[in-house]
Coordinates of C-alpha atoms (C1' of nucleotides) in Angstrom, one line a residue:
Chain A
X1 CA 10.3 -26.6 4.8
X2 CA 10.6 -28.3 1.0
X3 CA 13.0 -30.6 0.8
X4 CA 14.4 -32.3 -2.5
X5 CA 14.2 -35.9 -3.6
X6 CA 16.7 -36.6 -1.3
X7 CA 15.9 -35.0 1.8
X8 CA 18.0 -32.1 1.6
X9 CA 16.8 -28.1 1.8
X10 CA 18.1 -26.3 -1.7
X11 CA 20.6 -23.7 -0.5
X12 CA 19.4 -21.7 -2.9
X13 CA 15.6 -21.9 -2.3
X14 CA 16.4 -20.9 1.1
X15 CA 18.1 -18.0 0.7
X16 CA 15.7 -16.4 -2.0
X17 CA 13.3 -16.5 0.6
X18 CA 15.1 -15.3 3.4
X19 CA 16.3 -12.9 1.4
X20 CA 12.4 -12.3 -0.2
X21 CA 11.2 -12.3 3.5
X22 CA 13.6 -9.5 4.4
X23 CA 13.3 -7.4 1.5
X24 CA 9.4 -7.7 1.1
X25 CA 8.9 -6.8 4.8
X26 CA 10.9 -3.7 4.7
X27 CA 10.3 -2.3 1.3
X28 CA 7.1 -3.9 0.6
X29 CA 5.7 -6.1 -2.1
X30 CA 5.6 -4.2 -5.1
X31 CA 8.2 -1.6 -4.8
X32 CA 10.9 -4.8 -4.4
X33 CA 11.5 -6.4 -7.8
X34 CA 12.2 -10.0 -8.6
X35 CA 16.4 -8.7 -10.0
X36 CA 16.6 -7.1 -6.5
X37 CA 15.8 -10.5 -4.8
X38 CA 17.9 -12.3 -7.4
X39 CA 20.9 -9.8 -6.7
X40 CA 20.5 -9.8 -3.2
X41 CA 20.2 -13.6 -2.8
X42 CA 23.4 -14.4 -5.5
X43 CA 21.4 -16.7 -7.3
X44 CA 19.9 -16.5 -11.0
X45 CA 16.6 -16.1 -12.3
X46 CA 16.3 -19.2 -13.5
X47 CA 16.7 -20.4 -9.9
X48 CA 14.2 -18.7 -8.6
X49 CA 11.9 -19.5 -11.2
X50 CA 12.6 -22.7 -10.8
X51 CA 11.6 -22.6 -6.9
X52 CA 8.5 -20.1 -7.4
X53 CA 6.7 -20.2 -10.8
X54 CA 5.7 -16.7 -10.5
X55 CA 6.3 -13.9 -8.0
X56 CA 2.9 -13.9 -6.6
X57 CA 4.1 -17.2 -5.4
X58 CA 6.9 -15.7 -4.0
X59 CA 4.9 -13.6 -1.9
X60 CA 2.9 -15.9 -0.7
X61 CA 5.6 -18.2 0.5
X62 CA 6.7 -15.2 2.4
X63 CA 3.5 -14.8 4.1
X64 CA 3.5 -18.3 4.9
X65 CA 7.2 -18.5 6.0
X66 CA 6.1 -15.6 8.6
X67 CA 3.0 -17.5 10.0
X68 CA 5.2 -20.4 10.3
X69 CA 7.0 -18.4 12.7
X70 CA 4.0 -17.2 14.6
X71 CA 2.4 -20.1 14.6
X72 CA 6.1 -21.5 16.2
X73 CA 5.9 -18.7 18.6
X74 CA 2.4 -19.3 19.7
X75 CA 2.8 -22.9 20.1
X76 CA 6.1 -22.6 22.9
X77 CA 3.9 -20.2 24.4
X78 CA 1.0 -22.6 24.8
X79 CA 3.9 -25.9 25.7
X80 CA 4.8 -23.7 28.8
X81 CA 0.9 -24.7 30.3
X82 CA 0.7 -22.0 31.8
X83 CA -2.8 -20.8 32.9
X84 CA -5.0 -19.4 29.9
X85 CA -4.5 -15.7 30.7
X86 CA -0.5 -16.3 31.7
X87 CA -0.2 -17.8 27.9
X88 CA -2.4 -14.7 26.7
X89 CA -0.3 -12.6 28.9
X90 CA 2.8 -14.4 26.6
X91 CA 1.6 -13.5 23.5
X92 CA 0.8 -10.3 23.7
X93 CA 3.8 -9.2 25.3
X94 CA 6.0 -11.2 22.3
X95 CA 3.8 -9.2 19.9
X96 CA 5.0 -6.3 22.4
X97 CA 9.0 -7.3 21.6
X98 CA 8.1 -7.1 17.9
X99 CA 7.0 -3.9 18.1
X100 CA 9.7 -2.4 19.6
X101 CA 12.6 -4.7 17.7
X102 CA 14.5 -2.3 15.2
X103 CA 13.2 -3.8 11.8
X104 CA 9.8 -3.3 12.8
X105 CA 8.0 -2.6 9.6
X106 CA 4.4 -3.7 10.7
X107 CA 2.2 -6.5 10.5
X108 CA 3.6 -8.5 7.4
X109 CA 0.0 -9.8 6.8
X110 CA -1.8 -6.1 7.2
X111 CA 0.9 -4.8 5.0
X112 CA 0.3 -7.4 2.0
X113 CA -3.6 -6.8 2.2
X114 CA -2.9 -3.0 1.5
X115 CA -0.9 -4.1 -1.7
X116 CA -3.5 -6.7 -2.6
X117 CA -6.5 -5.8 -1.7
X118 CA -8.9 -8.8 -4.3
X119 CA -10.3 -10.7 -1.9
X120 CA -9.6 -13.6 -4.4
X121 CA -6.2 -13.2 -4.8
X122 CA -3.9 -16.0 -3.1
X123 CA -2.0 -13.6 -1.4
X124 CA -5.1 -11.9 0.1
X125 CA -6.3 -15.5 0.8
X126 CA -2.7 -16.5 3.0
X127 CA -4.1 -13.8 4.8
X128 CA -7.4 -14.1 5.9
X129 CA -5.8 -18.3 6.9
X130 CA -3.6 -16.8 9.0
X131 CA -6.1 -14.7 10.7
X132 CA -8.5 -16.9 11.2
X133 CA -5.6 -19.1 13.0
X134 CA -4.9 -16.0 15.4
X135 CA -8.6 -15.3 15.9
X136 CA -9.1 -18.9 17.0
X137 CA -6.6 -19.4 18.6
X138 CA -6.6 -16.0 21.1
X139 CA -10.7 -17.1 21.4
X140 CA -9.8 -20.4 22.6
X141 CA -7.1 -19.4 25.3
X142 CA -10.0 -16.5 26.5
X143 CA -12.9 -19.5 26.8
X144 CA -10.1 -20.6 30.1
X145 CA -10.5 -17.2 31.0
X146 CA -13.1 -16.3 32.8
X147 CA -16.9 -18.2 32.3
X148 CA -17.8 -15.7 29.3
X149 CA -18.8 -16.7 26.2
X150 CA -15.2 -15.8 24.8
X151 CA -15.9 -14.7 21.0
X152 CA -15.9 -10.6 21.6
X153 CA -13.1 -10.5 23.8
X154 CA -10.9 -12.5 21.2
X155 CA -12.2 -9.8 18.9
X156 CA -11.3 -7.2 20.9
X157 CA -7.3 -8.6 21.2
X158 CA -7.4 -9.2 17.7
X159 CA -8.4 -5.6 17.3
X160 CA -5.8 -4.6 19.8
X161 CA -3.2 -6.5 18.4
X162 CA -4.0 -5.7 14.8
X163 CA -3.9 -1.6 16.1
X164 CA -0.7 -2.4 17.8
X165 CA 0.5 -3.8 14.5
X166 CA -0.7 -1.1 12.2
X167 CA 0.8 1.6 14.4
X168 CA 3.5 0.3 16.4
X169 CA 6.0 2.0 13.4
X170 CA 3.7 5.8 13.0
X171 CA 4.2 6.6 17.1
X172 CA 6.9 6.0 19.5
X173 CA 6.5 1.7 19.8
X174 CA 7.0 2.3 23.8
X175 CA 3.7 3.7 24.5
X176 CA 1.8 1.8 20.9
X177 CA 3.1 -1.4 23.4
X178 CA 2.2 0.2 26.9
X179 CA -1.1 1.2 25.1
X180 CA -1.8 -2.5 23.8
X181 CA -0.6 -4.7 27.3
X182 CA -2.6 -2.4 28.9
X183 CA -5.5 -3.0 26.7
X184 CA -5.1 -6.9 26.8
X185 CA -4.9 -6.7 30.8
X186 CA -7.6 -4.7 30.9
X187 CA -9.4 -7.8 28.6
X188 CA -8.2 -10.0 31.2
X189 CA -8.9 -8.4 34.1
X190 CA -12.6 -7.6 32.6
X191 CA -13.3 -11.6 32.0
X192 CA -11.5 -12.6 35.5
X193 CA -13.6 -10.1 37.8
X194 CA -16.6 -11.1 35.6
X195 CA -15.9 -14.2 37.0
X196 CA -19.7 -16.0 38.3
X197 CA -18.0 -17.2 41.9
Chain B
X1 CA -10.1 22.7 -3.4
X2 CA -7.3 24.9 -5.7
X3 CA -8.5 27.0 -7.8
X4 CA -7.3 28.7 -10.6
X5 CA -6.5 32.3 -11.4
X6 CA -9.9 33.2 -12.4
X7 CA -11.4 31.3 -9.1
X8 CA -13.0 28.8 -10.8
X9 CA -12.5 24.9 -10.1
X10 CA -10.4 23.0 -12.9
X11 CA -12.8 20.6 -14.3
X12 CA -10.0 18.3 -15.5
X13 CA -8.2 18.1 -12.4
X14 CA -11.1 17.6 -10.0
X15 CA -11.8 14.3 -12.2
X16 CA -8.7 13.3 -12.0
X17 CA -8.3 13.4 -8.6
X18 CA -11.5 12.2 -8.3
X19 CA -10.7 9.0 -10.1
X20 CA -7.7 8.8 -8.8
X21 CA -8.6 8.6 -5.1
X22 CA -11.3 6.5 -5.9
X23 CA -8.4 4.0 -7.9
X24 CA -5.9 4.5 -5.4
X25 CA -8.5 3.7 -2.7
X26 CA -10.0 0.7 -4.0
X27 CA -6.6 -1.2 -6.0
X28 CA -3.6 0.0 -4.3
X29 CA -1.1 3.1 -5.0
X30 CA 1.6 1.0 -7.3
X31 CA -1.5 -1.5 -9.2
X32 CA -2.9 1.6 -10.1
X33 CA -1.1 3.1 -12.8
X34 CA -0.7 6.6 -14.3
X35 CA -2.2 5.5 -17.8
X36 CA -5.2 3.4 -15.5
X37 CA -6.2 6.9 -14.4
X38 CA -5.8 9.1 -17.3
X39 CA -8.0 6.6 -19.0
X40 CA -10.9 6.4 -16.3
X41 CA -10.5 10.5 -15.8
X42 CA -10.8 10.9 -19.6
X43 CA -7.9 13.6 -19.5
X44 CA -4.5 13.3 -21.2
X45 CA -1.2 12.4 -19.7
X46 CA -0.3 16.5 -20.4
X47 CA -3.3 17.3 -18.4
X48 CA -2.3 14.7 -15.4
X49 CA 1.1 16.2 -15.4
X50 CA 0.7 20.0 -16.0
X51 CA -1.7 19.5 -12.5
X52 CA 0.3 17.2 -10.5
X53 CA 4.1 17.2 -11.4
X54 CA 4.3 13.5 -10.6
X55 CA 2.6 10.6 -9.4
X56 CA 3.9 10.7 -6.0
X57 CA 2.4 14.2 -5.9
X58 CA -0.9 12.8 -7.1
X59 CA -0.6 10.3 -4.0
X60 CA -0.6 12.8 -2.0
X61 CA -3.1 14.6 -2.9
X62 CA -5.3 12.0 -2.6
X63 CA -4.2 11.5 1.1
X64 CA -4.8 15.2 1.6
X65 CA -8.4 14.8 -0.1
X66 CA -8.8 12.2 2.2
X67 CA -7.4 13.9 5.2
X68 CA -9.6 16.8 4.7
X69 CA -12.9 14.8 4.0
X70 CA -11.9 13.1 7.4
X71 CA -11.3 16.7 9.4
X72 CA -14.8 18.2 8.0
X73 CA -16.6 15.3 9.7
X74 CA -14.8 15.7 12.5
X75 CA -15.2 19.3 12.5
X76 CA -19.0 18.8 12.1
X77 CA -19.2 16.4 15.2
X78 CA -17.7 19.1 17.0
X79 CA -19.9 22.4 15.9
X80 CA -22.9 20.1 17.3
X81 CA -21.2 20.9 20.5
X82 CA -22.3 18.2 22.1
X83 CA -20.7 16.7 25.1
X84 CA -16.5 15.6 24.5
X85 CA -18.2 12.1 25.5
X86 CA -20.8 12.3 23.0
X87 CA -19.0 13.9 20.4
X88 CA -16.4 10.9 20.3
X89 CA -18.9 8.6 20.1
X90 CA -20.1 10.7 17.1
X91 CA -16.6 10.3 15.7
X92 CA -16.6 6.8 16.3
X93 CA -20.2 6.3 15.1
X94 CA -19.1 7.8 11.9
X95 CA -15.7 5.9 12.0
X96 CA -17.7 2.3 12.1
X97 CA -19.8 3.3 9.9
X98 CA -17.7 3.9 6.6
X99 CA -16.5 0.5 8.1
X100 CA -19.9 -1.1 7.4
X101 CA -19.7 0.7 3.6
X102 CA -19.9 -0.7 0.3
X103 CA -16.9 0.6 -0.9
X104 CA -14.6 0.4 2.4
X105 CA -11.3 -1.1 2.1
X106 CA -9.8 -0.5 5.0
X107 CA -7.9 3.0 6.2
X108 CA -6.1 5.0 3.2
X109 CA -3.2 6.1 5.6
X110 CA -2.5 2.7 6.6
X111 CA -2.8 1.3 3.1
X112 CA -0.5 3.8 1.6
X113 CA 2.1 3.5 4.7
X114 CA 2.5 0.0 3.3
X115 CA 3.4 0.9 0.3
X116 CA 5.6 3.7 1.0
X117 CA 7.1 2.2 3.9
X118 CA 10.4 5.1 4.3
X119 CA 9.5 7.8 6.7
X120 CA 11.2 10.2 4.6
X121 CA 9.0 9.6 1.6
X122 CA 6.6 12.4 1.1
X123 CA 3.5 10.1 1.4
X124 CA 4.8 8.7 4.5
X125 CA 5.4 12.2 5.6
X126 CA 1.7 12.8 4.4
X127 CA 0.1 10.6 6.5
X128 CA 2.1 11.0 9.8
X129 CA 0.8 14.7 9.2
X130 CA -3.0 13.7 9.7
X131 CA -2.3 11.2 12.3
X132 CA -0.5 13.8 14.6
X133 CA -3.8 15.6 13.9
X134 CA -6.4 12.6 14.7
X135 CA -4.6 12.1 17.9
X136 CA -4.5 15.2 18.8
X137 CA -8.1 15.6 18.4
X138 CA -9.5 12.5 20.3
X139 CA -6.9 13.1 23.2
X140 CA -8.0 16.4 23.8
X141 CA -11.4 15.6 23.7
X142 CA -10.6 12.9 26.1
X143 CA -9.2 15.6 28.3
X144 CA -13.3 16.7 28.8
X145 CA -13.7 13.5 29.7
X146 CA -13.6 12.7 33.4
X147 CA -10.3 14.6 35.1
X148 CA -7.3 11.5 34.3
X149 CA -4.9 12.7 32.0
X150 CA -5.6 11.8 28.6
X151 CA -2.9 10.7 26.6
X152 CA -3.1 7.1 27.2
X153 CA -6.6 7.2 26.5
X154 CA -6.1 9.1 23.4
X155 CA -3.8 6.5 22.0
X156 CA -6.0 3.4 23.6
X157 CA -9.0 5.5 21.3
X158 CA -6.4 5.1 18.3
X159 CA -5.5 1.9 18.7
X160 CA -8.6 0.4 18.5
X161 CA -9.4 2.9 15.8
X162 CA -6.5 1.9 13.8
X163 CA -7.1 -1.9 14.8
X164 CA -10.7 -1.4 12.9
X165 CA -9.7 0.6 10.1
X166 CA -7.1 -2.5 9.3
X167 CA -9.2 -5.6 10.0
X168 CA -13.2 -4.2 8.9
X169 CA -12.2 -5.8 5.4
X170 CA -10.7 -8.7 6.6
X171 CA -13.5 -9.7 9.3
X172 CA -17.1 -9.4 9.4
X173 CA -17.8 -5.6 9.5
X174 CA -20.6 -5.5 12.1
X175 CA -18.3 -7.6 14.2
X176 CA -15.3 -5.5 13.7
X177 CA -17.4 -2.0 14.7
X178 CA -19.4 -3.7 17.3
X179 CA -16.3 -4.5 19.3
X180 CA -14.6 -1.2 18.0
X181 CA -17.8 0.5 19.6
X182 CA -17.4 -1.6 22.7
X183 CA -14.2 -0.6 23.3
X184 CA -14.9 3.0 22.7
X185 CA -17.4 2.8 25.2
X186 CA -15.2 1.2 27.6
X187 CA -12.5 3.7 27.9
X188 CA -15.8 6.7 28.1
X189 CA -17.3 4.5 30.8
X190 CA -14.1 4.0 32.5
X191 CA -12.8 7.7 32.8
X192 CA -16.3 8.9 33.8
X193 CA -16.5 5.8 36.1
X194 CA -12.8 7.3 37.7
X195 CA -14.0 10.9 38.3
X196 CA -13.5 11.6 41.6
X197 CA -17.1 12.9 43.1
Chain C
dG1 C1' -15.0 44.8 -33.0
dA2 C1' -10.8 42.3 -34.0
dA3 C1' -6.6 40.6 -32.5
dA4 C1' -3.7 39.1 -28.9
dT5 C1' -2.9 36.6 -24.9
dG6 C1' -3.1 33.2 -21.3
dA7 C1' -4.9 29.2 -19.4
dG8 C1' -6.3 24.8 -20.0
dG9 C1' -7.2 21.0 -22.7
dT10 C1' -6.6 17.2 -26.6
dA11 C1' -4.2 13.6 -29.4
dG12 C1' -0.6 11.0 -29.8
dA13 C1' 3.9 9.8 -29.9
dA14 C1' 8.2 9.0 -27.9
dC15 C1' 11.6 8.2 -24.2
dG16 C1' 14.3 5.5 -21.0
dT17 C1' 13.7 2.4 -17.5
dT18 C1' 11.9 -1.4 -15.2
dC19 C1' 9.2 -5.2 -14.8
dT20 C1' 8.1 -10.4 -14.9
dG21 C1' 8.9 -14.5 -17.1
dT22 C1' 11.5 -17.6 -20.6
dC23 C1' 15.3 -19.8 -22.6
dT24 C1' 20.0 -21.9 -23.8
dT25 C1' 24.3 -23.5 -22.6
dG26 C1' 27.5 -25.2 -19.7
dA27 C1' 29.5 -26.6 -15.1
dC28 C1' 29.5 -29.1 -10.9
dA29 C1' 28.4 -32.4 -7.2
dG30 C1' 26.7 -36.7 -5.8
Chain D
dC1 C1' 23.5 -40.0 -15.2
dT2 C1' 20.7 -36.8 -12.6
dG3 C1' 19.6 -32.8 -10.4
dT4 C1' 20.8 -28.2 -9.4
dC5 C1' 22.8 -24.0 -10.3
dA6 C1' 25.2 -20.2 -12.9
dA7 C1' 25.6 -16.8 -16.6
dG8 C1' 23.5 -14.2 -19.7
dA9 C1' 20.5 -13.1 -23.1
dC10 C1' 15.8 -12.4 -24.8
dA11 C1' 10.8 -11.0 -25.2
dG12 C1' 7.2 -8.2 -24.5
dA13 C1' 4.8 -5.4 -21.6
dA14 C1' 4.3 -1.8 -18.5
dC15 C1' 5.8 2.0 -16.1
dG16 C1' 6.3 7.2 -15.2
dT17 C1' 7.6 11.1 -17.6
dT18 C1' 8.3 14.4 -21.5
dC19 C1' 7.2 16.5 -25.8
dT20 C1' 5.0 18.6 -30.1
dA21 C1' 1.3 20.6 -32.5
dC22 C1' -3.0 22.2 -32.2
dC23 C1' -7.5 23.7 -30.3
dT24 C1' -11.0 26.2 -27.4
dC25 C1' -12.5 29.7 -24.5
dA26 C1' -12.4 33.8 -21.7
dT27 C1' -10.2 37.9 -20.9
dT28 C1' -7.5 41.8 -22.1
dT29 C1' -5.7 45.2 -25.2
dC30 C1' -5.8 48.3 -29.1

DNA sequence: GAAATGAGGTAGAACGTTCTGTCTTGACAG
DNA sequence: CTGTCAAGACAGAACGTTCTACCTCATTTC
């Protein structure tokens, strides 16, 4: 969260990204212009430019404002120490409540790639950080699962999870989330009977 | 392919929905613009408007090219008339391998879903048309597979499909089919594994 | 065979709107 | 005084769509 020379969060700042965060998700990048934002957030241009040099930069606070979220969500998952596959268990099924929450839109990240698709653009790049947090972080928690070298199976729940994601707004989210738990148990289950006793 | 009255293929129109899907494909549906395509199609903007009426139609056209490409490889896994398990791992075999291409950048219906994120939209519309029809396909060949019921298996099969299709430009691509693959063969190996003898 | 017709295309301009980013002036709070 | 914000205008570019005048070619009609 930016602060100002004394501490405090800008009102202002705040809500042009809320109001960016909302607007970007649901509509998507492109179709939502910076007067909509402006309009929507009652503040001026000049204050927003004043915030975010450029609307790329916009975006990609967005994108960072929603890993900051997962990221917060991952990490009260893991402060529960609960066994590996209970935290996994956590995660997947708060990825599950996303799905089937009402402004749904899909994966923020997936979403932004499709409308940036340079590789060297710094949108694309907040993309592929946060994805490489996920992938690590899932393929940590499955090395305390099971004695299996853990790098395909935290594939294989990214791939889940990123299929959940894509879909969970083109099919009815009840079975895109039975579909996905199921496949993350069956992971789990895989790894645990695997287990060398 | 439409034709005109005298049967014969519109030269100008091919190339520009040539171009265009290849533009739309590789850059996104709103970067690419109407004049970007007229200009790499070497036709006029009377051309690109007397064939499609307006660029959302040319969007969707692309997505039906696309859709149709998709169905004829399909279609040709199936006239091989191979086994329903074999012939899904000839759809997935194909599936990971446009992954592994030069030019892939992840799945077309996904990417324009994105962008056109109001199920109403004709795009939209567009691509929940070919999914009904991918499903469809995969869960009733999973129905020759083993004697469970197919449908989760049909939508485990799309999920993962859907999971690569996001994530094989944002990940290694061998690593992103491999585990696609994998999973494919675990839901074949576990609904032939389930038949009851 | 010549002329007419229809389909499709070109060149190029114009239209109205929207886009992103910049700037000036003034007000207010601490 | 400093920092922040508002109001509003501006600039220039880009966007998607429409239009005019003319051309070529193949087919049809007389």
């Amino acid at each position: 969260m930016v602060r100002n020379a004394r501490g405090q969060v800008s009102e202002a700042r705040s809500r042009l990204l809320t109001t960016a965060t909302r607007l970007f998700y649901a509509e998507g990048l492109h179709a939502v212009g910076i007067d909509r934002i402006v309009a929507e957030a009652k503040v001026t241009r000049a204050t927003l430019y004043r915030h975010f040099p450029s609307k790329d930069e916009l975006v990609v606070a967005y994108l960072q404002a929603v890993a900051q979220a997962d990221r917060e969500g991952v990490d009260t998952a893991l402060a529960a120490g609960l066994p590996a596959a209970d935290t996994l268990r956590a995660i997947a099924s708060s990825i599950a409540e996303g799905i089937r929450s009402a402004r749904f839109r899909g994966c923020a990240f997936l979403n932004a790639v499709a409308e940036y698709p340079d590789a060297a653009h710094p949108v694309h790049q907040a993309v592929l950080a946060h994805r490489a947090w996920f992938l690590r972080t899932v393929t940590d928690l499955l090395a305390d699962v099971g004695d299996a070298p853990p790098e395909l199976a935290g594939r294989h729940f990214v791939l889940l999870r990123d299929g959940a994601m894509s879909s969970g707004c083109l099919a009815d989210p009840a079975e895109v989330c039975d579909t996905f738990l199921q496949g993350v148990e069956g992971i789990l289950r895989f790894r645990l009977d695997s287990v060398s006793a």
